[in-house]
Amino acid sequence: MKLIVLLGAPGSGKGTVAARLVKRFKVCHVSSGDLLRAAVKQADTPASRTAMAAMREGALVADEVVGALVIERLERCAPAAVILLDGYPRNEHQAANLAVEVARAGAKVAAAVWLEVPEAILIRRLAGRRICGKCAAGYHIENMKPKVDGICDSCGSALIQREDDLPGRIANRLVVYKQQTAALIDWYESRGLLVRIDGSDDADAVVERVAQTVIA
Ligand code: ADP
């Protein structure tokens, strides 16, 4: 397995880039956010309600909960696949846990790609983001419009705005990112694994850069 961690603030394009790379290469996309959203939809338990509340506010879900979902999903990627891990790790504890778990499988993180995007662009992207309520495909009201307004190109379902994309919550997610996740840039750099990519251009250009740098 070639494990590539995608680092970057909310709105930096991790999910968009990964979804486009999946169409071009044999890659396995593992998104902690998608896993969590699917898990809380499936089960109505005290643990899932706690996770849902954290996600709505843009706070982090407990490390053990996310870690278990991500590791279980990684095990289901084909052994030889390139894996794009998006949204995990989000703090140093998770990064250390990931290193231990992949070592157990005889592998290691091959690179950590940091999609670097200025904050003003992040806010515009998050506020205009819409996702398909059914298949979770991502759109933007200005620069990644669906063919028919409000309808998913892939599955024809209605597009929705994520609750954590509302203005007050975007601000909170950016604070959480700065406080907990941004430190991972140094964490991976000090291990010689960091690859910086300018993520501020349109999605096609960023996808090309990531593909040429770490996949092709
Ligand atoms: P974004 O990166 O755009 O903020 P995600 O879809 O990756 O969105 O994550 C949505 C929410 O899911 C986060 O705000 C957080 O509550 C939760 N989450 C996702 N990944 C993790 C993680 N690794 N650790 C803790 N919480 C997480």
PDB file of C-alpha atoms and ligand atoms in Angstrom:
ATOM      1  CA  MET A   1       0.000   0.000   0.000  1.00  0.00           C
ATOM      2  CA  LYS A   2       1.127   3.547  -0.746  1.00  0.00           C
ATOM      3  CA  LEU A   3      -0.499   5.733   1.862  1.00  0.00           C
ATOM      4  CA  ILE A   4      -0.761   9.455   1.123  1.00  0.00           C
ATOM      5  CA  VAL A   5      -2.151  11.735   3.806  1.00  0.00           C
ATOM      6  CA  LEU A   6      -3.975  14.841   2.555  1.00  0.00           C
ATOM      7  CA  LEU A   7      -3.443  17.771   4.916  1.00  0.00           C
ATOM      8  CA  GLY A   8      -5.128  21.149   4.752  1.00  0.00           C
ATOM      9  CA  ALA A   9      -7.737  23.377   6.333  1.00  0.00           C
ATOM     10  CA  PRO A  10     -11.462  22.812   5.862  1.00  0.00           C
ATOM     11  CA  GLY A  11     -12.171  24.034   2.334  1.00  0.00           C
ATOM     12  CA  SER A  12      -8.643  23.386   1.091  1.00  0.00           C
ATOM     13  CA  GLY A  13      -9.990  20.892  -1.434  1.00  0.00           C
ATOM     14  CA  LYS A  14      -8.914  17.546   0.006  1.00  0.00           C
ATOM     15  CA  GLY A  15     -12.183  15.801  -0.827  1.00  0.00           C
ATOM     16  CA  THR A  16     -12.530  17.387  -4.277  1.00  0.00           C
ATOM     17  CA  VAL A  17      -8.975  16.515  -5.269  1.00  0.00           C
ATOM     18  CA  ALA A  18      -9.323  12.957  -3.975  1.00  0.00           C
ATOM     19  CA  ALA A  19     -12.650  12.407  -5.778  1.00  0.00           C
ATOM     20  CA  ARG A  20     -11.103  13.508  -9.096  1.00  0.00           C
ATOM     21  CA  LEU A  21      -8.006  11.371  -8.613  1.00  0.00           C
ATOM     22  CA  VAL A  22     -10.245   8.352  -8.002  1.00  0.00           C
ATOM     23  CA  LYS A  23     -11.652   8.825 -11.522  1.00  0.00           C
ATOM     24  CA  ARG A  24      -8.176   8.888 -13.118  1.00  0.00           C
ATOM     25  CA  PHE A  25      -6.100   6.451 -11.116  1.00  0.00           C
ATOM     26  CA  LYS A  26      -6.584   3.263  -9.154  1.00  0.00           C
ATOM     27  CA  VAL A  27      -6.710   4.992  -5.804  1.00  0.00           C
ATOM     28  CA  CYS A  28      -8.682   4.256  -2.676  1.00  0.00           C
ATOM     29  CA  HIS A  29     -10.154   7.426  -1.129  1.00  0.00           C
ATOM     30  CA  VAL A  30     -10.742   7.252   2.608  1.00  0.00           C
ATOM     31  CA  SER A  31     -12.479  10.339   4.048  1.00  0.00           C
ATOM     32  CA  SER A  32     -12.952  10.523   7.813  1.00  0.00           C
ATOM     33  CA  GLY A  33     -15.741  13.089   7.394  1.00  0.00           C
ATOM     34  CA  ASP A  34     -17.665  10.859   4.983  1.00  0.00           C
ATOM     35  CA  LEU A  35     -17.158   7.845   7.267  1.00  0.00           C
ATOM     36  CA  LEU A  36     -18.458   9.800  10.260  1.00  0.00           C
ATOM     37  CA  ARG A  37     -21.451  11.223   8.399  1.00  0.00           C
ATOM     38  CA  ALA A  38     -22.390   7.712   7.215  1.00  0.00           C
ATOM     39  CA  ALA A  39     -21.877   6.237  10.702  1.00  0.00           C
ATOM     40  CA  VAL A  40     -24.087   8.775  12.497  1.00  0.00           C
ATOM     41  CA  LYS A  41     -26.807   8.383   9.855  1.00  0.00           C
ATOM     42  CA  GLN A  42     -26.844   4.622  10.392  1.00  0.00           C
ATOM     43  CA  ALA A  43     -26.971   4.389  14.175  1.00  0.00           C
ATOM     44  CA  ASP A  44     -28.892   6.429  16.730  1.00  0.00           C
ATOM     45  CA  THR A  45     -26.896   5.785  19.911  1.00  0.00           C
ATOM     46  CA  PRO A  46     -25.570   8.092  22.649  1.00  0.00           C
ATOM     47  CA  ALA A  47     -22.118   7.860  21.008  1.00  0.00           C
ATOM     48  CA  SER A  48     -23.456   8.777  17.567  1.00  0.00           C
ATOM     49  CA  ARG A  49     -25.428  11.700  19.012  1.00  0.00           C
ATOM     50  CA  THR A  50     -22.279  13.013  20.717  1.00  0.00           C
ATOM     51  CA  ALA A  51     -20.335  12.675  17.452  1.00  0.00           C
ATOM     52  CA  MET A  52     -23.106  14.413  15.497  1.00  0.00           C
ATOM     53  CA  ALA A  53     -23.140  17.355  17.914  1.00  0.00           C
ATOM     54  CA  ALA A  54     -19.354  17.765  17.640  1.00  0.00           C
ATOM     55  CA  MET A  55     -19.534  17.680  13.837  1.00  0.00           C
ATOM     56  CA  ARG A  56     -22.349  20.204  13.687  1.00  0.00           C
ATOM     57  CA  GLU A  57     -20.287  22.664  15.732  1.00  0.00           C
ATOM     58  CA  GLY A  58     -17.083  21.956  13.827  1.00  0.00           C
ATOM     59  CA  ALA A  59     -15.366  20.462  16.879  1.00  0.00           C
ATOM     60  CA  LEU A  60     -13.355  17.249  16.649  1.00  0.00           C
ATOM     61  CA  VAL A  61     -15.013  13.886  17.261  1.00  0.00           C
ATOM     62  CA  ALA A  62     -13.233  11.684  19.867  1.00  0.00           C
ATOM     63  CA  ASP A  63      -9.945  10.249  18.554  1.00  0.00           C
ATOM     64  CA  GLU A  64     -10.931   6.644  19.367  1.00  0.00           C
ATOM     65  CA  VAL A  65     -14.215   6.880  17.469  1.00  0.00           C
ATOM     66  CA  VAL A  66     -12.696   8.334  14.285  1.00  0.00           C
ATOM     67  CA  GLY A  67      -9.550   6.194  14.558  1.00  0.00           C
ATOM     68  CA  ALA A  68     -11.535   2.950  14.679  1.00  0.00           C
ATOM     69  CA  LEU A  69     -13.626   3.912  11.627  1.00  0.00           C
ATOM     70  CA  VAL A  70     -10.609   4.991   9.585  1.00  0.00           C
ATOM     71  CA  ILE A  71      -8.413   1.988  10.393  1.00  0.00           C
ATOM     72  CA  GLU A  72     -11.232  -0.437   9.633  1.00  0.00           C
ATOM     73  CA  ARG A  73     -11.818   1.300   6.275  1.00  0.00           C
ATOM     74  CA  LEU A  74      -8.096   1.329   5.385  1.00  0.00           C
ATOM     75  CA  GLU A  75      -8.028  -2.425   5.845  1.00  0.00           C
ATOM     76  CA  ARG A  76     -10.651  -2.723   3.113  1.00  0.00           C
ATOM     77  CA  CYS A  77      -8.523  -0.935   0.459  1.00  0.00           C
ATOM     78  CA  ALA A  78      -6.739  -3.378  -1.878  1.00  0.00           C
ATOM     79  CA  PRO A  79      -3.288  -4.223  -0.468  1.00  0.00           C
ATOM     80  CA  ALA A  80      -1.494  -2.744  -3.507  1.00  0.00           C
ATOM     81  CA  ALA A  81      -3.612   0.384  -3.807  1.00  0.00           C
ATOM     82  CA  VAL A  82      -2.546   3.993  -3.524  1.00  0.00           C
ATOM     83  CA  ILE A  83      -4.603   5.291  -0.599  1.00  0.00           C
ATOM     84  CA  LEU A  84      -5.599   8.935  -0.224  1.00  0.00           C
ATOM     85  CA  LEU A  85      -6.423   9.574   3.396  1.00  0.00           C
ATOM     86  CA  ASP A  86      -8.498  12.730   3.756  1.00  0.00           C
ATOM     87  CA  GLY A  87      -9.395  14.314   7.112  1.00  0.00           C
ATOM     88  CA  TYR A  88      -7.330  11.963   9.258  1.00  0.00           C
ATOM     89  CA  PRO A  89      -5.104  12.579  11.139  1.00  0.00           C
ATOM     90  CA  ARG A  90      -6.353  15.881  12.550  1.00  0.00           C
ATOM     91  CA  ASN A  91      -4.116  16.129  15.625  1.00  0.00           C
ATOM     92  CA  GLU A  92      -0.772  14.740  16.782  1.00  0.00           C
ATOM     93  CA  HIS A  93      -2.356  11.912  18.752  1.00  0.00           C
ATOM     94  CA  GLN A  94      -4.134  10.707  15.614  1.00  0.00           C
ATOM     95  CA  ALA A  95      -0.928  11.034  13.564  1.00  0.00           C
ATOM     96  CA  ALA A  96       0.954   8.875  16.071  1.00  0.00           C
ATOM     97  CA  ASN A  97      -1.887   6.345  16.132  1.00  0.00           C
ATOM     98  CA  LEU A  98      -1.908   6.168  12.328  1.00  0.00           C
ATOM     99  CA  ALA A  99       1.856   5.550  12.239  1.00  0.00           C
ATOM    100  CA  VAL A 100       1.477   2.662  14.707  1.00  0.00           C
ATOM    101  CA  GLU A 101      -1.472   1.110  12.889  1.00  0.00           C
ATOM    102  CA  VAL A 102       0.107   1.224   9.425  1.00  0.00           C
ATOM    103  CA  ALA A 103       3.394  -0.136  10.796  1.00  0.00           C
ATOM    104  CA  ARG A 104       1.389  -3.061  12.145  1.00  0.00           C
ATOM    105  CA  ALA A 105       0.302  -3.732   8.540  1.00  0.00           C
ATOM    106  CA  GLY A 106       3.963  -3.546   7.405  1.00  0.00           C
ATOM    107  CA  ALA A 107       3.504  -0.149   5.740  1.00  0.00           C
ATOM    108  CA  LYS A 108       4.162   3.532   6.418  1.00  0.00           C
ATOM    109  CA  VAL A 109       2.910   6.940   5.345  1.00  0.00           C
ATOM    110  CA  ALA A 110       4.598   7.656   1.979  1.00  0.00           C
ATOM    111  CA  ALA A 111       3.879  11.403   1.909  1.00  0.00           C
ATOM    112  CA  ALA A 112       1.752  14.076   3.542  1.00  0.00           C
ATOM    113  CA  VAL A 113       0.437  16.497   0.925  1.00  0.00           C
ATOM    114  CA  TRP A 114      -0.410  19.912   2.334  1.00  0.00           C
ATOM    115  CA  LEU A 115      -2.916  21.839   0.203  1.00  0.00           C
ATOM    116  CA  GLU A 116      -1.981  25.396   1.084  1.00  0.00           C
ATOM    117  CA  VAL A 117      -4.856  27.901   0.655  1.00  0.00           C
ATOM    118  CA  PRO A 118      -5.257  31.455   2.045  1.00  0.00           C
ATOM    119  CA  GLU A 119      -8.041  31.888   4.610  1.00  0.00           C
ATOM    120  CA  ALA A 120     -10.171  34.285   2.505  1.00  0.00           C
ATOM    121  CA  ILE A 121     -10.409  31.635  -0.223  1.00  0.00           C
ATOM    122  CA  LEU A 122     -11.222  28.901   2.317  1.00  0.00           C
ATOM    123  CA  ILE A 123     -14.166  30.907   3.645  1.00  0.00           C
ATOM    124  CA  ARG A 124     -15.555  31.575   0.144  1.00  0.00           C
ATOM    125  CA  ARG A 125     -15.268  27.922  -0.767  1.00  0.00           C
ATOM    126  CA  LEU A 126     -16.947  26.650   2.411  1.00  0.00           C
ATOM    127  CA  ALA A 127     -19.799  29.173   2.355  1.00  0.00           C
ATOM    128  CA  GLY A 128     -20.634  28.280  -1.272  1.00  0.00           C
ATOM    129  CA  ARG A 129     -20.228  24.533  -0.921  1.00  0.00           C
ATOM    130  CA  ARG A 130     -23.202  22.257  -1.537  1.00  0.00           C
ATOM    131  CA  ILE A 131     -23.185  18.487  -1.338  1.00  0.00           C
ATOM    132  CA  CYS A 132     -25.496  15.798  -2.620  1.00  0.00           C
ATOM    133  CA  GLY A 133     -27.725  14.638   0.230  1.00  0.00           C
ATOM    134  CA  LYS A 134     -27.528  11.094  -1.115  1.00  0.00           C
ATOM    135  CA  CYS A 135     -24.100  10.344  -2.649  1.00  0.00           C
ATOM    136  CA  ALA A 136     -22.156  13.224  -0.972  1.00  0.00           C
ATOM    137  CA  ALA A 137     -20.680  14.498  -4.288  1.00  0.00           C
ATOM    138  CA  GLY A 138     -19.390  18.050  -3.823  1.00  0.00           C
ATOM    139  CA  TYR A 139     -20.357  21.254  -5.701  1.00  0.00           C
ATOM    140  CA  HIS A 140     -19.942  25.022  -5.344  1.00  0.00           C
ATOM    141  CA  ILE A 141     -22.575  27.640  -6.127  1.00  0.00           C
ATOM    142  CA  GLU A 142     -20.106  29.724  -8.177  1.00  0.00           C
ATOM    143  CA  ASN A 143     -17.176  27.690  -9.400  1.00  0.00           C
ATOM    144  CA  MET A 144     -18.326  24.047  -9.468  1.00  0.00           C
ATOM    145  CA  LYS A 145     -21.986  24.326 -10.425  1.00  0.00           C
ATOM    146  CA  PRO A 146     -24.114  21.276 -11.156  1.00  0.00           C
ATOM    147  CA  LYS A 147     -25.626  21.028 -14.659  1.00  0.00           C
ATOM    148  CA  VAL A 148     -29.120  21.631 -13.200  1.00  0.00           C
ATOM    149  CA  ASP A 149     -29.394  24.054 -10.271  1.00  0.00           C
ATOM    150  CA  GLY A 150     -29.692  22.249  -6.925  1.00  0.00           C
ATOM    151  CA  ILE A 151     -29.497  18.738  -8.422  1.00  0.00           C
ATOM    152  CA  CYS A 152     -26.609  16.260  -8.250  1.00  0.00           C
ATOM    153  CA  ASP A 153     -25.060  15.458 -11.670  1.00  0.00           C
ATOM    154  CA  SER A 154     -24.135  11.945 -10.536  1.00  0.00           C
ATOM    155  CA  CYS A 155     -27.327  10.642  -8.941  1.00  0.00           C
ATOM    156  CA  GLY A 156     -30.063  13.241  -9.521  1.00  0.00           C
ATOM    157  CA  SER A 157     -30.742  13.850  -5.805  1.00  0.00           C
ATOM    158  CA  ALA A 158     -31.175  17.258  -4.165  1.00  0.00           C
ATOM    159  CA  LEU A 159     -28.111  19.242  -3.108  1.00  0.00           C
ATOM    160  CA  ILE A 160     -27.930  20.468   0.488  1.00  0.00           C
ATOM    161  CA  GLN A 161     -25.733  22.774   2.548  1.00  0.00           C
ATOM    162  CA  ARG A 162     -23.862  21.016   5.338  1.00  0.00           C
ATOM    163  CA  GLU A 163     -24.843  22.369   8.759  1.00  0.00           C
ATOM    164  CA  ASP A 164     -21.184  22.942   9.559  1.00  0.00           C
ATOM    165  CA  ASP A 165     -20.867  25.158   6.464  1.00  0.00           C
ATOM    166  CA  LEU A 166     -23.066  27.856   8.049  1.00  0.00           C
ATOM    167  CA  PRO A 167     -21.086  31.077   8.727  1.00  0.00           C
ATOM    168  CA  GLY A 168     -20.542  30.826  12.532  1.00  0.00           C
ATOM    169  CA  ARG A 169     -19.525  27.212  12.244  1.00  0.00           C
ATOM    170  CA  ILE A 170     -17.041  27.824   9.453  1.00  0.00           C
ATOM    171  CA  ALA A 171     -15.228  30.234  11.753  1.00  0.00           C
ATOM    172  CA  ASN A 172     -15.152  27.622  14.497  1.00  0.00           C
ATOM    173  CA  ARG A 173     -13.749  24.950  12.193  1.00  0.00           C
ATOM    174  CA  LEU A 174     -10.955  27.265  11.104  1.00  0.00           C
ATOM    175  CA  VAL A 175     -10.083  27.942  14.766  1.00  0.00           C
ATOM    176  CA  VAL A 176     -10.036  24.195  15.523  1.00  0.00           C
ATOM    177  CA  TYR A 177      -7.840  23.650  12.468  1.00  0.00           C
ATOM    178  CA  LYS A 178      -5.328  26.275  13.626  1.00  0.00           C
ATOM    179  CA  GLN A 179      -5.309  25.027  17.209  1.00  0.00           C
ATOM    180  CA  GLN A 180      -5.073  21.299  16.574  1.00  0.00           C
ATOM    181  CA  THR A 181      -4.433  20.303  12.977  1.00  0.00           C
ATOM    182  CA  ALA A 182      -1.981  22.892  11.628  1.00  0.00           C
ATOM    183  CA  ALA A 183       0.724  21.429  13.910  1.00  0.00           C
ATOM    184  CA  LEU A 184       0.720  18.332  11.710  1.00  0.00           C
ATOM    185  CA  ILE A 185       2.494  20.316   8.999  1.00  0.00           C
ATOM    186  CA  ASP A 186       5.606  20.487  11.215  1.00  0.00           C
ATOM    187  CA  TRP A 187       4.996  16.925  12.445  1.00  0.00           C
ATOM    188  CA  TYR A 188       5.267  15.521   8.921  1.00  0.00           C
ATOM    189  CA  GLU A 189       7.941  17.987   7.814  1.00  0.00           C
ATOM    190  CA  SER A 190      10.242  16.911  10.642  1.00  0.00           C
ATOM    191  CA  ARG A 191       9.845  13.320   9.417  1.00  0.00           C
ATOM    192  CA  GLY A 192      10.780  14.283   5.845  1.00  0.00           C
ATOM    193  CA  LEU A 193       7.300  13.475   4.496  1.00  0.00           C
ATOM    194  CA  LEU A 194       5.779  16.888   3.795  1.00  0.00           C
ATOM    195  CA  VAL A 195       4.924  17.921   0.228  1.00  0.00           C
ATOM    196  CA  ARG A 196       3.554  21.469  -0.158  1.00  0.00           C
ATOM    197  CA  ILE A 197       1.086  22.098  -2.953  1.00  0.00           C
ATOM    198  CA  ASP A 198      -0.491  25.453  -3.807  1.00  0.00           C
ATOM    199  CA  GLY A 199      -4.198  24.625  -3.445  1.00  0.00           C
ATOM    200  CA  SER A 200      -5.579  28.067  -4.265  1.00  0.00           C
ATOM    201  CA  ASP A 201      -6.118  27.564  -8.030  1.00  0.00           C
ATOM    202  CA  ASP A 202      -9.084  25.851  -9.657  1.00  0.00           C
ATOM    203  CA  ALA A 203      -9.575  22.171  -8.924  1.00  0.00           C
ATOM    204  CA  ASP A 204      -8.223  20.847 -12.239  1.00  0.00           C
ATOM    205  CA  ALA A 205      -4.906  22.627 -11.794  1.00  0.00           C
ATOM    206  CA  VAL A 206      -4.518  21.418  -8.193  1.00  0.00           C
ATOM    207  CA  VAL A 207      -5.416  17.849  -9.152  1.00  0.00           C
ATOM    208  CA  GLU A 208      -2.747  17.939 -11.868  1.00  0.00           C
ATOM    209  CA  ARG A 209      -0.128  19.130  -9.371  1.00  0.00           C
ATOM    210  CA  VAL A 210      -0.990  16.434  -6.842  1.00  0.00           C
ATOM    211  CA  ALA A 211      -1.074  13.724  -9.519  1.00  0.00           C
ATOM    212  CA  GLN A 212       2.324  14.673 -10.910  1.00  0.00           C
ATOM    213  CA  THR A 213       3.932  15.064  -7.518  1.00  0.00           C
ATOM    214  CA  VAL A 214       2.792  11.982  -5.633  1.00  0.00           C
ATOM    215  CA  ILE A 215       0.852   9.601  -7.868  1.00  0.00           C
ATOM    216  CA  ALA A 216       2.109   9.394 -11.466  1.00  0.00           C
TER     217      ALA A 216
HETATM  218  P1  ADP B   1     -13.808  19.529   6.555  1.00  0.00           P
HETATM  219  O1  ADP B   1     -12.423  18.992   6.365  1.00  0.00           O
HETATM  220  O2  ADP B   1     -14.314  20.234   5.351  1.00  0.00           O
HETATM  221  O3  ADP B   1     -13.974  20.307   7.810  1.00  0.00           O
HETATM  222  P2  ADP B   1     -14.803  16.840   6.964  1.00  0.00           P
HETATM  223  O4  ADP B   1     -15.905  16.326   6.121  1.00  0.00           O
HETATM  224  O5  ADP B   1     -13.435  16.269   6.766  1.00  0.00           O
HETATM  225  O6  ADP B   1     -14.837  18.384   6.731  1.00  0.00           O
HETATM  226  O7  ADP B   1     -15.153  16.677   8.522  1.00  0.00           O
HETATM  227  C1  ADP B   1     -16.385  17.104   9.049  1.00  0.00           C
HETATM  228  C2  ADP B   1     -16.370  16.963  10.572  1.00  0.00           C
HETATM  229  O8  ADP B   1     -16.162  15.585  10.954  1.00  0.00           O
HETATM  230  C3  ADP B   1     -15.263  17.723  11.297  1.00  0.00           C
HETATM  231  O9  ADP B   1     -15.580  19.074  11.512  1.00  0.00           O
HETATM  232  C4  ADP B   1     -15.177  16.915  12.612  1.00  0.00           C
HETATM  233  O10 ADP B   1     -16.250  17.219  13.483  1.00  0.00           O
HETATM  234  C5  ADP B   1     -15.374  15.500  12.146  1.00  0.00           C
HETATM  235  N1  ADP B   1     -14.075  14.848  11.817  1.00  0.00           N
HETATM  236  C6  ADP B   1     -13.641  14.484  10.583  1.00  0.00           C
HETATM  237  N2  ADP B   1     -12.424  13.917  10.668  1.00  0.00           N
HETATM  238  C7  ADP B   1     -12.078  13.926  11.980  1.00  0.00           C
HETATM  239  C8  ADP B   1     -10.930  13.501  12.709  1.00  0.00           C
HETATM  240  N3  ADP B   1      -9.873  12.957  12.100  1.00  0.00           N
HETATM  241  N4  ADP B   1     -10.935  13.659  14.060  1.00  0.00           N
HETATM  242  C9  ADP B   1     -11.969  14.207  14.684  1.00  0.00           C
HETATM  243  N5  ADP B   1     -13.081  14.646  14.070  1.00  0.00           N
HETATM  244  C10 ADP B   1     -13.138  14.510  12.731  1.00  0.00           C
END
